[in-house]
CSV table of C-alpha atoms in Angstrom, one decimal:
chain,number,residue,atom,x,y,z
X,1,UNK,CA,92.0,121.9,113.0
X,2,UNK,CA,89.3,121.6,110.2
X,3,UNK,CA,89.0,125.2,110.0
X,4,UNK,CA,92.5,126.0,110.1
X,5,UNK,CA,92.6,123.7,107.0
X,6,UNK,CA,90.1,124.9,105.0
X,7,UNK,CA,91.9,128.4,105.9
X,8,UNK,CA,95.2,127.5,104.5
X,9,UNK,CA,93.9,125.9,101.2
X,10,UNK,CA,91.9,129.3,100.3
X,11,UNK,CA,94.9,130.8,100.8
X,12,UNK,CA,97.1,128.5,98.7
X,13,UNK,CA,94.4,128.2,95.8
X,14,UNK,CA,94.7,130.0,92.6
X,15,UNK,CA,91.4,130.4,92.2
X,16,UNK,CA,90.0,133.9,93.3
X,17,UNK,CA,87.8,134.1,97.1
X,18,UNK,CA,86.2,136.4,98.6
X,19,UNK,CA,83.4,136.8,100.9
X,20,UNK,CA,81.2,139.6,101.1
X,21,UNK,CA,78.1,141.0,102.8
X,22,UNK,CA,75.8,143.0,100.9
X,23,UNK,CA,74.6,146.9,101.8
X,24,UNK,CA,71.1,147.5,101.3
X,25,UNK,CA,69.3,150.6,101.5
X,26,UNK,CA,66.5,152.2,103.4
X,27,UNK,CA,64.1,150.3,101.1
X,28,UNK,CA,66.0,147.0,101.4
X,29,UNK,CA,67.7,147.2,98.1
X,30,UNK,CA,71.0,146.2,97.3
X,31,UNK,CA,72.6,149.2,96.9
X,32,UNK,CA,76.8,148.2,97.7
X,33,UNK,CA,78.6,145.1,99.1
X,34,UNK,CA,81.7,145.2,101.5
X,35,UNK,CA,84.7,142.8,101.3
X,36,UNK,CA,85.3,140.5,104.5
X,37,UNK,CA,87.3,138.5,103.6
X,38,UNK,CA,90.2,137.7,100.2
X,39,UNK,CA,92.9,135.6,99.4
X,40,UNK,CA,96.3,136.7,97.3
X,41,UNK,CA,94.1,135.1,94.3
X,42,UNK,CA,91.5,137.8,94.4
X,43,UNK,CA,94.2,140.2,94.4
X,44,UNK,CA,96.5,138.6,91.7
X,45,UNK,CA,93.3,138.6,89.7
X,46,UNK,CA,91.2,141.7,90.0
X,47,UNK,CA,94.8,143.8,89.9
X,48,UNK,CA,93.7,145.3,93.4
X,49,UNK,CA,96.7,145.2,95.4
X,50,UNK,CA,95.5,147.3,98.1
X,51,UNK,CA,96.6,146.2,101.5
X,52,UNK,CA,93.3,146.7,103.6
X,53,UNK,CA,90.2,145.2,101.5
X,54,UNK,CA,88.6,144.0,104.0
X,55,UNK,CA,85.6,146.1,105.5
X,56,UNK,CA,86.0,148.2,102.4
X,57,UNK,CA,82.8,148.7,99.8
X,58,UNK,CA,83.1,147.7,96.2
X,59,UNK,CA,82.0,151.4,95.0
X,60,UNK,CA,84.9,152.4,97.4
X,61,UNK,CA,87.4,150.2,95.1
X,62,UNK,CA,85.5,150.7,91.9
X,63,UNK,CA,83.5,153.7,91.6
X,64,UNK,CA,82.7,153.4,88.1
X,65,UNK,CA,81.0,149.8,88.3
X,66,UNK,CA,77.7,151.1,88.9
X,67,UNK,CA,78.1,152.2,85.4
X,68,UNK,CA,79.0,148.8,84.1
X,69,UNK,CA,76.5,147.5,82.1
X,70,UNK,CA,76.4,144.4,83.9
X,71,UNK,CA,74.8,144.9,87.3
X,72,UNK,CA,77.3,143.0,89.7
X,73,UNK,CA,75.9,144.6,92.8
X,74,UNK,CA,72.3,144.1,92.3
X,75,UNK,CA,73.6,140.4,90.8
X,76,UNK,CA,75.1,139.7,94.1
X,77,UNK,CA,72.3,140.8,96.1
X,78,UNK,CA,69.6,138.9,94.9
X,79,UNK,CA,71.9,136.0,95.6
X,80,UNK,CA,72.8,136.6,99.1
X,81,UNK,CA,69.0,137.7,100.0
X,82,UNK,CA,67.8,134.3,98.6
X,83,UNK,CA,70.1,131.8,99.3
X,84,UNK,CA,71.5,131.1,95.6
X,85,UNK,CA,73.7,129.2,93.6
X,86,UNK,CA,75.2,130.2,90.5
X,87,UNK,CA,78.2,130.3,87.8
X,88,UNK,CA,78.7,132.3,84.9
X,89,UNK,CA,81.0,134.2,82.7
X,90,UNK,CA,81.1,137.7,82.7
X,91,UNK,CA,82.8,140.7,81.8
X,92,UNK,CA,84.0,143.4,84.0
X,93,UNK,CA,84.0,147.1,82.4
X,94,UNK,CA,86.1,148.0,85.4
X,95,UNK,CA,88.9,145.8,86.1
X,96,UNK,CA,88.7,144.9,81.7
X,97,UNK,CA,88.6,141.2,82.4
X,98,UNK,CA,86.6,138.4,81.4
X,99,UNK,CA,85.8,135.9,84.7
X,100,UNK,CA,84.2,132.7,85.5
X,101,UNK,CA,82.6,133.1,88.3
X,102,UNK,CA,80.8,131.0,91.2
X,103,UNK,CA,78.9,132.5,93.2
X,104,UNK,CA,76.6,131.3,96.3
X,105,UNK,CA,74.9,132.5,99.4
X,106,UNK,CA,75.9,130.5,103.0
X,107,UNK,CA,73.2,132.7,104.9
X,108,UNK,CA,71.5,136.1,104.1
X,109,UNK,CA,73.0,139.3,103.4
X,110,UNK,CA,76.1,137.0,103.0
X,111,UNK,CA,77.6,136.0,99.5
X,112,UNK,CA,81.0,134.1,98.7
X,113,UNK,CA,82.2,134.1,95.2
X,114,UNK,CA,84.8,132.2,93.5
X,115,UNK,CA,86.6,133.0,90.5
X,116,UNK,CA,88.7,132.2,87.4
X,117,UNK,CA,90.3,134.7,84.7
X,118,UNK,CA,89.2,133.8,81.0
X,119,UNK,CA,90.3,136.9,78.8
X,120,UNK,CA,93.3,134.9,77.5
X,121,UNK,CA,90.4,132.2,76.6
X,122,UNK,CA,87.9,134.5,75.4
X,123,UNK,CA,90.5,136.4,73.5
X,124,UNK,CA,91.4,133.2,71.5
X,125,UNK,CA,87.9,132.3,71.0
X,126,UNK,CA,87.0,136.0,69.3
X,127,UNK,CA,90.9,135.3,67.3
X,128,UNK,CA,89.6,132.0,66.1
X,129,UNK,CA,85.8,133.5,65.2
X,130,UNK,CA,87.1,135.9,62.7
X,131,UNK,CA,89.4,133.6,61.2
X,132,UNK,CA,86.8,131.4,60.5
X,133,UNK,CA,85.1,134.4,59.1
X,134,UNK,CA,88.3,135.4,57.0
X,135,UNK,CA,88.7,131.9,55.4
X,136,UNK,CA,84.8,131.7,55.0
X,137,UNK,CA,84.1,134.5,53.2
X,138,UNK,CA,87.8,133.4,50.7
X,139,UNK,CA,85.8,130.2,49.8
X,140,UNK,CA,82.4,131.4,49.3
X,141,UNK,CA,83.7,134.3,46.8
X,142,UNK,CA,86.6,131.5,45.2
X,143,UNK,CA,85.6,131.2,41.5
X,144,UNK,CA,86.9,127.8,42.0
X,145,UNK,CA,84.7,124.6,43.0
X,146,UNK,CA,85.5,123.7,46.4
X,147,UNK,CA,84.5,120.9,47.9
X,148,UNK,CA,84.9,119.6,51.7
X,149,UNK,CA,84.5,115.7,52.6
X,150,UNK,CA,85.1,113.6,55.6
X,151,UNK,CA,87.2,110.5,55.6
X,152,UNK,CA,84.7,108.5,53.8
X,153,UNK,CA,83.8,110.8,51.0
X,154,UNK,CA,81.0,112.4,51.8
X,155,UNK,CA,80.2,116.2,50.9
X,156,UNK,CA,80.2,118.1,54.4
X,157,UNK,CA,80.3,121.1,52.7
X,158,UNK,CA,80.8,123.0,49.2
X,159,UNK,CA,81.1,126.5,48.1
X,160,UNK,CA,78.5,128.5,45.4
X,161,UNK,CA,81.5,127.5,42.6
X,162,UNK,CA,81.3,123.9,43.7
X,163,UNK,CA,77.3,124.0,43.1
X,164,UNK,CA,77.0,125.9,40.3
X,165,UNK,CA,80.1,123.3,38.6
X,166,UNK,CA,78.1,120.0,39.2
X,167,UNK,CA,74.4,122.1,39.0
X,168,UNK,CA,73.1,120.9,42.4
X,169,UNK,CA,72.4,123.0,45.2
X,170,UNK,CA,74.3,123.0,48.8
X,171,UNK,CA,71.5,121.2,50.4
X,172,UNK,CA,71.5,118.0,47.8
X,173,UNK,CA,75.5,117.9,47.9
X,174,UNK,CA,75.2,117.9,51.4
X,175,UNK,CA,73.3,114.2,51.0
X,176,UNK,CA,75.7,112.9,48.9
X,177,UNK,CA,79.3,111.1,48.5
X,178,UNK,CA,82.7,111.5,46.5
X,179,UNK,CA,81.7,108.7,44.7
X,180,UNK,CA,78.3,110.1,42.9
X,181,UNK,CA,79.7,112.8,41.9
X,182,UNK,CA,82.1,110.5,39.8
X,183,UNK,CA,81.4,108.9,36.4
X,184,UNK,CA,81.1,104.9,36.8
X,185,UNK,CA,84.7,104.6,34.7
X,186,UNK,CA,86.5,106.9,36.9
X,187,UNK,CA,85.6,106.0,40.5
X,188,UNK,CA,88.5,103.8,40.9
X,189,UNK,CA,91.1,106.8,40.0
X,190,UNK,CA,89.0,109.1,42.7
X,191,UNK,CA,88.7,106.3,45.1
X,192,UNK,CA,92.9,105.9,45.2
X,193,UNK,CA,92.9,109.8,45.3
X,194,UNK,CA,91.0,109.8,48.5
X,195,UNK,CA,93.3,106.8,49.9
X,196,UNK,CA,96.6,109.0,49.4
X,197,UNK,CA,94.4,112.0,50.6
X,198,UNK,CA,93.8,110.6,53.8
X,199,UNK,CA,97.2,108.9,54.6
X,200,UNK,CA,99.6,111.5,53.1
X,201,UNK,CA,97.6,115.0,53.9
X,202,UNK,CA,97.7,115.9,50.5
X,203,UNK,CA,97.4,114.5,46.3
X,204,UNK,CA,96.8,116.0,43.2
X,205,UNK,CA,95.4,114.4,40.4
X,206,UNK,CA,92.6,115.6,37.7
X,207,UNK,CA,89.7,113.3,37.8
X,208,UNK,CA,86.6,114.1,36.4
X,209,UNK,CA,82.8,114.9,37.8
X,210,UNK,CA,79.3,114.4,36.7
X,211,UNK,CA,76.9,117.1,36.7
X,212,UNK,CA,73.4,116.9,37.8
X,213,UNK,CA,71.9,116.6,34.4
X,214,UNK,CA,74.5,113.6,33.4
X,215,UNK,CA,77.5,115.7,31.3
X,216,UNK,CA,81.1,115.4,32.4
X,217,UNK,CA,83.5,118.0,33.8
């Protein structure tokens, strides 16, 4: 009954199974592995919908990932010949995927791995990178100041236009607040800027900035 269970809930997951054995050679190294075993998520995932897996070799199903740069076979191998745990992310040159992967050894020669797809995630995260980039390299070349606070006022960040405005370098506006960067007489005006800032997303409003050496901008 136990086994039956834990059969029908590999089955039903969407996570990708499958257990393997590894080959060795004549020299006892890890030279192929052979399927023994994969649910409908293997399949749905690695894009092999080929109806007898099973007792088939991974270099029969994909010849060219011995010339993937990462080495899955001899990966898998130390695994299953000592008995390890492990998880990572990887890509695969020959299916084109990114995966999260599980991996672990019940007994040796023998390795079971589970499995997740994370292009989608990946892709995002490589999107995001160069946006951050894009909108990076817009405020470090803006021949505006620019400054970036946090709810409080305090400098979190400023471009080279921001520094060479007040005269202080990135480093000493990074120590410092709204507020002394604003002449005694005019932090009341800057101090109900911030206020509408913060509840309304936006204000605009000229309000003037000391420098390092005292003069007003």
């Amino acid at each position: 009954m136990e086994n039956s269970f834990y059969k029908d809930l590999v089955s039903r997951t969407s996570i990708g199974y499958a257990y393997h054995r590894i080959v060795l050679d004549d020299t006892g190294r890890p030279e192929d592995y052979e399927f023994l075993d994969v649910n409908q998520a293997f399949k749905k995932l690695t894009g092999l919908h080929i109806e007898n897996i099973v007792h088939k070799r991974v270099t029969e199903l994909l010849p060219e990932i011995k010339s993937d740069p990462f080495d899955w076979i001899g990966f898998y191998g130390h695994v299953a010949l000592n008995g390890e745990n492990w998880e990572f992310e990887q890509f695969s040159q020959p299916l084109g995927r990114w995966y999260r992967v599980q991996v672990f050894s019940p007994e040796r020669l023998y390795f079971v791995t589970l499995f997740i797809d994370t292009t989608d995630h990946k892709l995002a995260e490589e999107a995001l990178r160069a946006s951050e980039a894009k909108f990076r390299l817009y405020i470090d070349n803006a021949p505006d100041g620019i400054f970036v606070m946090d709810e409080h006022g305090r400098f979190l960040d400023a471009n080279p236009a921001a520094c060479t405005l007040l005269g202080y370098t990135s480093g000493e506006l990074s120590c410092m607040s709204l507020a002394d960067a604003i002449p005694p007489d005019a932090r009341d005006e800057a101090s109900s800027s911030l206020a509408h800032l913060i509840e309304r997303g936006r204000d605009k409003r000229e309000i003037r900035l000391s420098k390092k050496d005292g003069a007003s901008v």
